[in-house]
Coordinates of C-alpha atoms and ligand atoms in Angstrom, one line a residue:
Chain A
X1 CA 21.2 32.1 -7.8
X2 CA 19.5 29.1 -7.3
X3 CA 17.0 28.2 -5.3
X4 CA 17.1 25.6 -2.5
X5 CA 14.8 22.5 -2.8
X6 CA 15.4 21.0 -0.2
X7 CA 16.3 22.9 3.3
X8 CA 16.0 20.3 6.1
X9 CA 16.5 22.5 9.2
X10 CA 16.8 21.4 13.0
X11 CA 15.4 18.3 12.2
X12 CA 15.7 15.4 15.3
X13 CA 15.1 11.7 15.0
X14 CA 14.5 9.5 18.2
X15 CA 14.2 5.9 18.3
X16 CA 13.1 5.6 22.3
X17 CA 15.7 7.1 24.1
X18 CA 18.0 6.9 21.5
X19 CA 18.7 10.2 19.4
X20 CA 19.5 8.8 15.9
X21 CA 19.7 12.6 14.3
X22 CA 20.2 15.2 16.7
X23 CA 19.4 18.9 15.6
X24 CA 20.3 18.3 12.2
X25 CA 20.3 21.4 9.6
X26 CA 21.7 21.2 5.6
X27 CA 20.3 22.7 2.5
X28 CA 20.1 21.6 -1.2
X29 CA 20.0 24.0 -3.9
X30 CA 18.3 23.4 -7.1
X31 CA 20.2 20.5 -9.4
X32 CA 22.5 20.5 -7.3
X33 CA 24.7 17.5 -6.7
X34 CA 24.7 16.2 -2.6
X35 CA 26.8 13.4 -0.8
X36 CA 25.9 12.4 2.4
X37 CA 28.8 10.4 4.2
X38 CA 29.4 9.1 7.5
X39 CA 30.1 6.1 9.4
X40 CA 28.0 3.1 9.6
X41 CA 24.5 3.7 11.9
X42 CA 25.7 7.4 11.9
X43 CA 22.1 8.6 10.5
X44 CA 22.1 8.7 7.0
X45 CA 19.3 6.0 6.0
X46 CA 17.2 7.7 8.9
X47 CA 16.9 10.8 7.6
X48 CA 16.3 9.9 4.3
X49 CA 13.3 8.1 5.9
X50 CA 12.7 11.7 8.1
X51 CA 12.6 12.9 4.0
X52 CA 10.9 10.8 2.4
X53 CA 8.2 10.3 5.0
X54 CA 8.8 6.9 5.5
X55 CA 9.5 8.2 9.1
X56 CA 8.6 11.5 10.9
X57 CA 10.8 13.2 12.5
X58 CA 10.5 13.9 16.4
X59 CA 11.6 17.8 16.1
X60 CA 12.6 20.4 13.3
X61 CA 11.3 20.9 9.9
X62 CA 11.6 19.4 6.1
X63 CA 10.9 21.9 3.6
X64 CA 10.3 21.1 -0.3
X65 CA 10.1 23.2 -3.1
X66 CA 9.3 26.4 -0.1
X67 CA 6.7 23.8 0.8
X68 CA 6.8 22.4 5.0
X69 CA 6.2 19.1 4.1
X70 CA 7.1 17.9 7.6
X71 CA 3.7 16.6 8.3
X72 CA 3.0 15.3 4.8
X73 CA 2.5 11.4 4.0
X74 CA 5.6 9.4 2.4
X75 CA 3.0 8.9 -0.8
X76 CA 2.5 12.9 -0.8
X77 CA 6.2 13.9 -0.8
X78 CA 6.6 10.9 -3.6
X79 CA 3.7 13.1 -5.5
X80 CA 5.6 15.9 -5.5
X81 CA 9.0 14.7 -6.6
X82 CA 11.1 12.9 -4.0
X83 CA 11.7 9.6 -5.0
X84 CA 14.6 7.6 -3.1
X85 CA 16.1 4.3 -3.6
X86 CA 16.7 1.1 -0.3
X87 CA 19.4 0.4 0.9
X88 CA 17.7 -2.6 1.6
X89 CA 16.0 -3.9 -1.4
X90 CA 12.2 -3.8 -1.2
X91 CA 11.1 -5.0 -5.1
X92 CA 8.0 -5.6 -5.6
X93 CA 8.3 -9.2 -5.4
X94 CA 5.6 -10.6 -7.1
X95 CA 6.3 -8.6 -9.9
X96 CA 8.3 -8.5 -12.8
X97 CA 10.9 -6.2 -13.5
X98 CA 8.8 -3.6 -15.3
X99 CA 5.7 -4.2 -13.3
X100 CA 7.9 -2.8 -10.5
X101 CA 8.8 0.3 -12.9
X102 CA 5.0 0.8 -13.3
X103 CA 3.4 1.4 -9.6
X104 CA 5.8 5.3 -9.2
X105 CA 4.9 5.0 -13.2
X106 CA 1.2 5.0 -12.3
X107 CA 1.0 6.7 -8.9
X108 CA 4.3 8.6 -7.4
X109 CA 5.1 10.1 -11.4
X110 CA 0.9 9.7 -12.9
X111 CA 0.6 13.7 -13.2
X112 CA 4.0 13.8 -14.9
X113 CA 3.6 11.5 -17.1
X114 CA 1.9 10.5 -21.3
X115 CA -0.8 8.1 -19.6
X116 CA 0.0 6.1 -22.6
X117 CA 3.2 5.9 -23.0
X118 CA 3.5 4.1 -19.1
X119 CA 5.0 1.4 -20.4
X120 CA 7.0 2.7 -23.2
X121 CA 8.5 5.2 -20.1
X122 CA 9.2 2.3 -18.3
X123 CA 11.1 0.8 -20.9
X124 CA 12.9 3.1 -21.7
X125 CA 14.4 3.9 -18.2
X126 CA 15.1 -0.2 -18.2
X127 CA 17.1 0.3 -21.0
X128 CA 19.4 3.4 -19.2
X129 CA 20.1 1.3 -17.2
X130 CA 21.0 -1.5 -18.9
X131 CA 18.1 -3.5 -17.9
X132 CA 15.5 -3.8 -21.2
X133 CA 16.4 -7.4 -21.8
X134 CA 15.4 -8.2 -18.2
X135 CA 12.2 -6.5 -17.9
X136 CA 9.8 -9.4 -17.8
X137 CA 12.2 -11.5 -15.4
X138 CA 10.6 -12.2 -11.7
X139 CA 12.0 -9.6 -9.3
X140 CA 12.4 -11.3 -6.7
X141 CA 14.5 -14.2 -8.0
X142 CA 17.1 -11.0 -9.0
X143 CA 20.8 -11.4 -7.6
X144 CA 21.9 -8.7 -4.7
X145 CA 23.4 -6.6 -7.4
X146 CA 20.3 -6.8 -9.9
X147 CA 18.4 -5.8 -6.9
X148 CA 19.8 -2.8 -6.5
X149 CA 19.4 -1.9 -9.9
X150 CA 16.2 -2.4 -9.8
X151 CA 16.1 0.0 -6.9
X152 CA 17.7 3.0 -9.0
X153 CA 15.4 2.1 -12.0
X154 CA 11.8 2.0 -10.0
X155 CA 13.1 5.6 -8.2
X156 CA 13.7 6.8 -11.2
X157 CA 10.3 5.5 -13.2
X158 CA 8.6 8.2 -10.3
X159 CA 10.3 11.5 -12.4
X160 CA 11.4 12.8 -9.6
X161 CA 12.8 16.5 -9.0
X162 CA 14.8 15.5 -6.1
X163 CA 16.3 11.9 -5.8
X164 CA 18.0 10.1 -3.2
X165 CA 20.2 6.8 -3.5
X166 CA 21.1 4.6 -0.3
X167 CA 24.2 2.4 -1.4
X168 CA 23.0 2.1 -4.7
X169 CA 26.3 1.1 -5.8
X170 CA 27.4 -1.5 -3.2
X171 CA 28.6 -5.0 -4.5
X172 CA 29.0 -3.1 -8.0
X173 CA 31.8 -4.0 -9.9
X174 CA 34.2 -0.9 -10.7
X175 CA 32.7 -0.8 -14.1
X176 CA 29.5 -1.1 -13.0
X177 CA 30.1 1.9 -10.2
X178 CA 31.1 4.0 -13.2
X179 CA 27.7 3.8 -15.3
X180 CA 25.8 4.1 -12.6
X181 CA 27.2 7.7 -12.0
X182 CA 26.9 8.3 -15.7
X183 CA 23.1 7.3 -15.4
X184 CA 23.3 10.0 -12.4
X185 CA 24.9 12.6 -14.6
X186 CA 22.8 11.8 -16.9
X187 CA 19.6 12.3 -14.8
X188 CA 21.6 15.8 -13.5
X189 CA 21.9 17.2 -16.6
X190 CA 18.3 17.1 -17.2
X191 CA 18.1 18.8 -14.0
X192 CA 17.1 17.0 -11.2
X193 CA 19.0 17.2 -8.0
X194 CA 20.9 14.0 -6.1
X195 CA 21.8 12.7 -2.7
X196 CA 24.2 10.5 -2.7
X197 CA 24.8 8.0 0.2
X198 CA 27.8 6.2 -0.5
X199 CA 30.7 4.2 1.7
X200 CA 32.7 4.4 -2.1
X201 CA 34.6 7.8 -2.4
X202 CA 35.8 7.7 -5.9
X203 CA 32.5 7.9 -6.5
X204 CA 31.5 10.7 -3.6
X205 CA 34.5 12.7 -4.2
X206 CA 34.0 11.8 -9.0
X207 CA 30.2 13.1 -8.2
X208 CA 29.7 15.8 -5.9
X209 CA 29.4 19.1 -5.7
X210 CA 29.0 19.6 -1.9
X211 CA 29.3 17.0 0.7
X212 CA 27.7 16.6 4.5
X213 CA 29.1 14.0 7.1
X214 CA 26.8 12.9 9.9
X215 CA 28.7 10.8 12.9
X216 CA 26.9 9.5 15.5
X217 CA 23.2 11.5 13.6
X218 CA 25.0 15.1 14.3
X219 CA 26.6 17.2 11.2
X220 CA 30.5 17.5 11.5
X221 CA 30.9 19.1 8.1
X222 CA 29.0 20.5 5.5
X223 CA 31.5 21.6 2.5
X224 CA 32.8 21.6 -0.4
X225 CA 34.3 16.9 -1.3
X226 CA 38.1 18.5 -1.2
X227 CA 37.6 20.1 2.5
X228 CA 36.0 17.6 3.5
X229 CA 38.1 15.2 3.0
X230 CA 41.0 17.0 5.0
X231 CA 39.1 18.1 7.8
X232 CA 40.6 16.6 10.6
X233 CA 37.1 16.4 12.3
X234 CA 35.8 13.6 9.2
X235 CA 39.0 11.6 9.9
X236 CA 38.7 11.2 12.9
X237 CA 34.5 10.5 13.2
X238 CA 36.3 7.6 10.1
X239 CA 39.5 6.6 11.7
X240 CA 38.6 6.6 15.4
X241 CA 41.7 7.8 18.1
Chain B
X1 CA -9.4 -9.8 -26.3
X2 CA -9.7 -11.1 -23.1
X3 CA -12.4 -9.1 -21.8
X4 CA -14.5 -10.3 -24.3
X5 CA -13.8 -13.8 -23.1
X6 CA -14.8 -13.1 -19.6
X7 CA -17.7 -11.3 -20.3
X8 CA -19.0 -13.9 -22.7
X9 CA -18.5 -16.1 -19.8
X10 CA -20.6 -14.2 -18.1
X11 CA -23.5 -14.3 -20.2
X12 CA -22.9 -18.0 -20.5
X13 CA -23.3 -18.2 -16.3
X14 CA -26.1 -16.2 -15.8
X15 CA -28.3 -17.9 -18.7
X16 CA -27.3 -21.3 -17.5
X17 CA -28.4 -19.9 -14.0
X18 CA -32.0 -19.0 -15.4
X19 CA -32.4 -22.6 -17.7
X20 CA -31.5 -24.2 -14.6
X21 CA -34.5 -22.6 -12.8
X22 CA -36.5 -23.9 -15.8
X23 CA -35.4 -27.6 -16.5
X24 CA -34.1 -28.6 -12.1
X25 CA -37.4 -29.6 -10.0
X26 CA -35.7 -31.4 -7.6
X27 CA -34.9 -28.3 -4.5
X28 CA -31.9 -29.7 -3.3
X29 CA -30.2 -29.0 -6.0
X30 CA -31.0 -25.3 -5.7
X31 CA -29.5 -25.5 -2.1
X32 CA -26.5 -27.2 -3.2
X33 CA -25.4 -24.5 -6.0
X34 CA -26.6 -21.8 -3.0
X35 CA -24.6 -22.6 -1.0
X36 CA -22.0 -23.6 -3.1
X37 CA -22.2 -19.9 -4.8
X38 CA -22.2 -18.2 -1.3
X39 CA -18.9 -19.7 -0.2
X40 CA -17.7 -18.1 -3.7
X41 CA -18.9 -14.8 -3.2
X42 CA -17.0 -15.1 0.4
X43 CA -14.0 -16.5 -1.0
X44 CA -13.8 -13.3 -3.2
X45 CA -14.8 -10.8 -0.6
X46 CA -12.3 -12.5 1.8
X47 CA -9.2 -12.1 -1.1
X48 CA -10.1 -8.8 -1.8
X49 CA -7.9 -7.8 1.2
X50 CA -6.5 -11.2 2.2
X51 CA -5.4 -11.6 -0.8
X52 CA -4.5 -8.8 -3.0
X53 CA -3.9 -6.3 -0.5
X54 CA -1.4 -9.2 2.0
X55 CA -4.0 -8.3 5.0
X56 CA -4.4 -12.0 5.7
X57 CA -7.4 -12.0 9.0
X58 CA -9.6 -14.1 10.4
X59 CA -12.7 -12.1 11.2
X60 CA -14.4 -11.8 7.9
X61 CA -16.8 -14.3 7.8
X62 CA -18.3 -11.5 10.6
X63 CA -19.3 -9.2 8.3
X64 CA -21.5 -12.1 6.3
X65 CA -23.7 -12.4 9.9
X66 CA -23.6 -8.5 9.7
X67 CA -25.0 -8.8 6.8
X68 CA -27.7 -11.5 7.7
X69 CA -28.6 -9.4 10.9
X70 CA -28.7 -6.7 8.9
X71 CA -31.0 -8.4 6.7
X72 CA -33.4 -10.0 9.4
X73 CA -33.8 -5.8 10.6
X74 CA -34.6 -4.4 7.6
X75 CA -37.4 -7.7 6.4
X76 CA -39.0 -7.3 10.0
X77 CA -39.0 -3.2 9.8
X78 CA -40.3 -2.7 6.3
X79 CA -40.7 -5.8 4.5
X80 CA -38.4 -4.6 2.0
X81 CA -37.9 -6.6 -1.1
X82 CA -35.2 -9.0 -1.3
X83 CA -33.0 -6.6 -4.0
X84 CA -33.2 -4.0 -2.1
X85 CA -32.3 -5.3 1.3
X86 CA -29.1 -6.7 -0.5
X87 CA -28.2 -3.1 -1.7
X88 CA -28.5 -1.8 2.0
X89 CA -26.4 -4.8 3.7
X90 CA -23.7 -3.7 1.8
X91 CA -23.8 -0.4 2.0
X92 CA -23.7 -1.3 5.6
X93 CA -21.2 -3.9 5.8
X94 CA -19.1 -1.6 3.8
X95 CA -19.6 1.3 6.1
X96 CA -18.6 -0.5 9.0
X97 CA -15.5 -2.4 6.6
X98 CA -14.3 1.6 6.4
X99 CA -14.5 2.0 9.7
X100 CA -13.4 -1.1 11.4
X101 CA -10.4 -0.5 9.0
X102 CA -9.4 2.9 10.1
X103 CA -9.5 0.9 13.3
X104 CA -6.9 -1.8 12.1
X105 CA -5.7 -1.6 9.4
X106 CA -2.8 0.6 11.0
X107 CA -1.9 -2.8 12.4
X108 CA 0.2 -5.7 10.7
X109 CA 0.2 -9.4 10.4
X110 CA -0.5 -11.2 13.0
X111 CA -2.2 -8.1 15.4
X112 CA -4.2 -7.7 12.7
X113 CA -5.6 -11.1 12.2
X114 CA -6.2 -11.3 16.1
X115 CA -7.9 -7.7 16.2
X116 CA -10.0 -8.9 12.9
X117 CA -11.1 -12.1 15.2
X118 CA -12.0 -10.1 18.2
X119 CA -14.0 -7.6 16.4
X120 CA -15.8 -10.5 15.0
X121 CA -16.4 -12.2 19.5
X122 CA -17.5 -8.1 19.1
X123 CA -20.0 -8.8 16.3
X124 CA -21.6 -11.7 17.8
X125 CA -21.6 -10.9 21.3
X126 CA -23.9 -8.1 19.6
X127 CA -26.1 -10.5 18.0
X128 CA -26.8 -12.3 20.7
X129 CA -28.3 -9.2 23.0
X130 CA -30.4 -8.0 20.4
X131 CA -33.1 -9.0 21.3
X132 CA -35.1 -7.6 17.4
X133 CA -33.3 -9.5 15.2
X134 CA -33.9 -12.7 18.2
X135 CA -31.0 -13.0 20.2
X136 CA -29.2 -15.5 21.4
X137 CA -32.0 -17.6 20.9
X138 CA -32.5 -17.0 17.1
X139 CA -35.6 -15.7 15.3
X140 CA -37.5 -17.3 12.1
X141 CA -37.7 -15.7 8.8
X142 CA -40.8 -16.7 6.7
X143 CA -40.7 -16.4 3.0
X144 CA -42.3 -14.0 1.4
X145 CA -45.4 -14.8 -1.4
X146 CA -43.9 -12.6 -3.6
X147 CA -40.6 -14.7 -5.5
X148 CA -40.9 -12.3 -8.8
X149 CA -40.5 -14.0 -11.8
X150 CA -40.4 -17.6 -10.7
X151 CA -42.0 -20.8 -9.6
X152 CA -40.7 -20.7 -6.4
X153 CA -38.5 -18.4 -3.9
X154 CA -36.1 -21.0 -3.6
X155 CA -36.1 -20.8 -7.4
X156 CA -35.6 -16.8 -7.1
X157 CA -32.7 -17.1 -3.9
X158 CA -31.0 -19.2 -6.3
X159 CA -30.9 -16.8 -9.6
X160 CA -30.2 -14.0 -7.2
X161 CA -27.1 -16.3 -5.7
X162 CA -25.5 -16.3 -9.5
X163 CA -26.1 -12.6 -9.8
X164 CA -24.5 -12.1 -6.9
X165 CA -21.9 -14.2 -7.5
X166 CA -21.2 -13.6 -11.1
X167 CA -21.0 -9.5 -9.7
X168 CA -18.8 -10.5 -6.8
X169 CA -16.1 -11.7 -9.1
X170 CA -16.7 -9.5 -12.0
X171 CA -15.6 -6.5 -9.5
X172 CA -12.9 -8.2 -7.5
X173 CA -11.1 -8.8 -11.9
X174 CA -11.7 -5.1 -12.2
X175 CA -10.1 -4.5 -9.4
X176 CA -7.1 -6.6 -9.9
X177 CA -6.6 -5.4 -13.6
X178 CA -6.9 -1.8 -12.2
X179 CA -4.7 0.7 -11.1
X180 CA -5.8 0.1 -7.9
X181 CA -5.4 -3.5 -7.9
X182 CA -1.4 -2.6 -9.2
X183 CA -0.9 -0.1 -5.4
X184 CA -2.8 -3.2 -3.1
X185 CA -0.6 -5.8 -5.3
X186 CA 2.4 -3.0 -3.9
X187 CA 1.2 -2.8 -0.9
X188 CA 1.4 -6.7 -0.1
X189 CA 4.4 -7.0 -1.6
X190 CA 6.1 -3.6 0.7
X191 CA 3.7 -1.0 2.1
X192 CA 6.4 1.0 2.6
X193 CA 8.6 0.6 -0.7
X194 CA 4.6 1.6 -1.7
X195 CA 4.6 4.0 0.0
X196 CA 7.7 5.8 -1.0
X197 CA 6.2 5.5 -4.2
X198 CA 3.8 7.4 -4.5
X199 CA 0.5 4.8 -3.1
X200 CA -1.7 6.4 -1.0
X201 CA -1.3 2.8 1.6
X202 CA -4.1 3.6 3.5
X203 CA -6.5 5.5 1.4
X204 CA -6.3 1.8 -0.6
X205 CA -6.2 0.1 2.0
X206 CA -9.7 1.0 3.3
X207 CA -10.7 0.7 0.1
X208 CA -9.8 -3.2 -0.2
X209 CA -11.7 -3.2 3.3
X210 CA -15.0 -1.4 2.3
X211 CA -15.1 -3.9 -0.8
X212 CA -14.4 -6.8 1.4
X213 CA -17.0 -5.9 3.9
X214 CA -19.5 -5.0 1.4
X215 CA -19.1 -8.1 -0.5
X216 CA -19.4 -10.4 2.6
X217 CA -22.4 -7.8 3.4
X218 CA -24.3 -9.2 0.0
X219 CA -23.0 -13.0 0.9
X220 CA -25.3 -12.7 3.9
X221 CA -28.4 -10.8 3.2
X222 CA -30.0 -13.1 1.7
X223 CA -29.3 -15.9 4.1
X224 CA -32.3 -15.8 6.3
X225 CA -34.4 -16.3 3.7
X226 CA -33.1 -19.2 2.6
X227 CA -32.2 -20.8 6.1
X228 CA -35.5 -19.7 7.7
X229 CA -34.0 -20.1 11.2
X230 CA -30.9 -17.9 11.6
X231 CA -29.5 -17.6 15.5
X232 CA -26.4 -16.1 15.9
X233 CA -24.7 -20.3 15.3
X234 CA -26.0 -20.4 12.1
X235 CA -24.8 -16.5 11.3
X236 CA -21.4 -17.4 12.9
X237 CA -21.1 -20.7 11.9
X238 CA -17.2 -22.1 12.0
X239 CA -17.4 -23.7 8.7
X240 CA -18.8 -20.8 7.0
X241 CA -15.9 -18.6 8.1
X242 CA -13.6 -21.3 7.6
X243 CA -14.7 -21.6 4.3
X244 CA -14.4 -18.1 3.3
X245 CA -10.5 -18.3 4.2
X246 CA -9.7 -21.9 3.1
X247 CA -11.3 -21.5 -0.4
X248 CA -8.7 -18.5 -1.8
X249 CA -6.1 -20.3 -0.4
X250 CA -6.7 -23.3 -1.7
X251 CA -7.6 -22.2 -4.8
X252 CA -4.8 -19.3 -4.8
X253 CA -4.7 -15.3 -3.3
X254 CA -1.9 -13.6 -5.5
X255 CA -5.6 -13.9 -8.9
X256 CA -9.2 -12.8 -9.4
X257 CA -9.6 -16.4 -10.4
X258 CA -8.4 -18.0 -7.4
X259 CA -10.9 -18.0 -5.3
X260 CA -13.3 -18.7 -7.5
X261 CA -11.7 -22.4 -8.4
X262 CA -11.4 -22.7 -4.5
X263 CA -15.1 -22.2 -3.8
X264 CA -16.1 -24.5 -7.0
X265 CA -14.0 -26.8 -6.0
X266 CA -14.2 -27.0 -2.5
X267 CA -17.6 -26.2 -2.2
X268 CA -18.1 -29.3 -4.7
X269 CA -16.6 -31.7 -2.5
X270 CA -18.5 -30.4 0.5
X271 CA -22.1 -30.8 -1.3
X272 CA -20.8 -34.5 -2.1
X273 CA -19.6 -35.0 1.2
X274 CA -22.6 -34.1 3.1
X275 CA -25.0 -36.0 0.4
X276 CA -22.9 -39.5 0.2
X277 CA -21.5 -39.8 4.0
X278 CA -22.1 -36.6 6.7
X279 CA -22.2 -32.8 7.0
X280 CA -19.6 -33.2 10.3
X281 CA -16.9 -34.4 7.5
X282 CA -17.0 -31.1 6.2
X283 CA -14.7 -29.3 8.7
X284 CA -12.1 -31.9 8.2
X285 CA -12.8 -31.3 4.8
X286 CA -11.4 -28.2 4.7
X287 CA -8.7 -28.9 7.4
X288 CA -7.0 -31.6 4.8
X289 CA -6.8 -29.9 2.0
X290 CA -5.9 -26.6 3.6
X291 CA -3.1 -28.2 4.7
X292 CA -2.1 -30.5 2.0
X293 CA -1.9 -26.9 -0.3
X294 CA -0.4 -24.5 2.2
X295 CA 2.7 -27.0 2.6
X296 CA 2.4 -28.6 -1.5
X297 CA 1.6 -25.7 -3.6
X298 CA 1.0 -22.6 -1.3
X299 CA 0.5 -20.4 -4.2
X300 CA -3.0 -22.2 -4.5
X301 CA -4.3 -24.0 -7.8
X302 CA -4.2 -20.5 -9.6
X303 CA -0.4 -20.4 -8.8
X304 CA 0.4 -23.7 -10.3
X305 CA -1.8 -22.7 -13.4
X306 CA 0.2 -19.1 -13.7
X307 CA 3.7 -21.2 -13.4
X308 CA 2.4 -24.1 -16.2
X309 CA 1.6 -20.8 -18.4
X310 CA 5.1 -19.4 -17.4
X311 CA 7.5 -22.3 -18.0
X312 CA 5.4 -22.7 -21.1
X313 CA 6.3 -19.1 -22.2
X314 CA 9.5 -19.3 -20.6
X315 CA 10.3 -22.1 -23.6
X316 CA 8.4 -20.9 -26.1
X317 CA 10.4 -17.4 -25.6
X318 CA 13.7 -19.9 -25.8
X319 CA 13.1 -22.1 -28.7
X320 CA 12.8 -18.4 -30.8
X321 CA 15.5 -17.3 -30.1
Ligands
ATP401 N1 13.9 1.8 12.8 C1 14.7 2.0 13.4 N2 14.5 1.4 15.4 C2 15.4 1.7 15.9 N3 16.8 2.2 15.9 C3 16.7 2.2 14.6 C4 15.8 2.2 13.5 N4 16.7 2.6 12.2 C5 17.6 2.8 12.4 N5 17.8 3.3 13.7 C6 19.6 3.1 14.5 O1 19.4 4.3 14.3 C7 21.1 4.6 14.1 C8 21.8 5.0 12.7 O2 21.3 4.1 11.4 P1 21.0 4.6 10.0 O3 20.5 3.3 9.2 O4 20.1 5.6 9.6 O5 22.5 4.6 10.0 P2 23.0 4.9 8.4 O6 23.9 5.9 8.4 O7 22.2 4.4 7.5 O8 24.4 3.5 8.1 P3 25.2 2.5 7.2 O9 26.6 3.3 6.5 O10 25.2 0.9 8.0 O11 24.1 2.4 6.0 C9 21.5 3.1 14.1 O12 22.2 3.1 15.4 C10 20.4 2.0 14.4 O13 21.0 1.1 14.7
MG402 MG1 22.0 3.2 6.0

C-alpha cells in the first residue's frame, strides 16, 4: 500500500462572504497522477493556492507527508517539496530564463541539490523542456506559450516531491501537449507525484490515474477517469442544464 | 577577474581620498566632497530596499535623521569618539529599520510608500520635542579636539566619509551578487512566485530594511560634526530626502553601481550649481533630471549601460554563429 503524500481534509476557503471552496477533502498517494478538473471558477486554482501556501485556508487541514502544514508559510512548503506552476505566468521578469530557474534551485531545492552544480541542474531542466537555446533570453520578452513552459521548468527546478501544474498546457499545440505529457511522465517515473489542472481533456484522461472534479467549490466526483467521464453529475456541471 | 577589479578600485579610491587630505588645503573641497559622499551612502542605502527589493519608499531619509540625533545624544551623554558613534548609530538605525519594516512591509506598493512617509513624520515629531538633543530650536555640536592623524577635524571627517562610502558600496555590491540579492530580486519581480519558489520573503525583506536603516544611520552619524548646528529642519531637509530617492532613480536601481553613478553625477552637478548660481536651484535641478530620466530612461544610467553591453553581446553572438 502506497502512503498518502498529500491529504486535504475538509478544506474551506472564503473570499469575504463568497465560499470558493466548501469543505473539500481528497487524498493523493505517493507517486500518483491526479487530475483536478472543473468548470471555470470552480475553485481549482484556489485549492492549489491553499495547498502551496500562497493563500491560507479558513478551515480544514492540509497534511503533506504526514506533517500538518496548514499553518506553514509557502516558502517552507516549497522546501518540503511542494512546487506549483502559475496559471497566469509569474516570471521573474528582470531575469533571464536560466536565472528564473536558479531561484528555486538556490532556495526551495537547496537541501536537495549539489551546491556546485546549480547551473548544470538548471541547464538539464531547460534541455528537458526543449528550452536550452533560450537560457539567456530575457524572460519578460517570452511569448505567452513560452512563459508557460518557463513556469513548468521553474517548478521542476524546485525539485518537488509533489508537482502541481495549473493549466501548463493552455494554448499549446497538440504536439507540444504531447511533449509536456512526456516530461510529466518522466518526472512521475522518478517518483514525483503530480496534480494536473487542465481543461484539455485528452491530456487529463491520458495522464491521470484518478480525477477529482470540483464544481462551485464542492467536490462532486473522485474516481478513475473512465467512471468520472460517465458520471451524470459531472456531465451536468460541464454542460449545464 | 571582476572581484579583483572592484577591490583594486576600492584601494585606489581610499588612496586618492587619503592623498586628497595631503594635497588640498582649501576646506571648500572637503565640504563639497563630503556632501556628495553623504548623498552616495544614502542613495546606496535607499536602493537596497527601494531598488533591489522593489519597496519604493519616501521615508528612508528619516533614518538619516535618526542617525543624526543618535549621534548628538551619544556625543552629549558620553562624548564617544566618532567611529564608535557611527557603529552605535548603525546598530540603532538598523534595529529601527527592522522594527518599522516588521510593521510596514506587509503593505504593498503605494500603501507601503505612504506608511514610510508617516513614519518619517513620527521621527520628526519626536526630534521636535526631544529637548535633550535640542528640540525644535536646534543645538550646537562642537567638533572634538582630537582629529586623530589628520591636520584638521574636517579632513578627518572627510576621510571617514570616504571609508563609509566605500563600505556602503561594497556591502550593497556583495548583497546584489549574493544569494540574498537574488532572493530580493525575485521578491521585487513577483513576491508570490518568490515565496512559492522557497524564498523566505518576510525574512529577506526585514534583512533589507535593516541594512537600509543601518546604512542611513552611518550616513547621518557624522553630520552634526560636519554642520555644527543641527535642528529638525536641517536633519529632515527636503533636499536630502529627495536626493536619496532621485540619485538611485537616475543612476538605475537594478544594479549596485546605479546609485553610485547617480550620486556622483547629481551630487557634483548640485555642488557646481551651488557655487556658480545658488543652492536654491538644487531642488529644481533634481526635479528636472528626475522627470527627464523617468520619462526617457526609466532604468537609469546603469540600465542604459547594461542594455548597451547586452546589445553588443548579442551582436557578437550573432556574428559568431
Ligand atoms: N483573490 C480572490 N479574491 C476574490 N475572489 C477570488 C479570488 N481568487 C479567486 N476568486 C474567486 O473564487 C472562485 C474560484 O476561482 P479559481 O481561480 O479557483 O477558479 P478555477 O477553478 O481555477 O477557474 P479557471 O478554470 O478559470 O482557472 C471564482 O469565482 C473567483 O472569482
Ligand atoms: Mg484556475
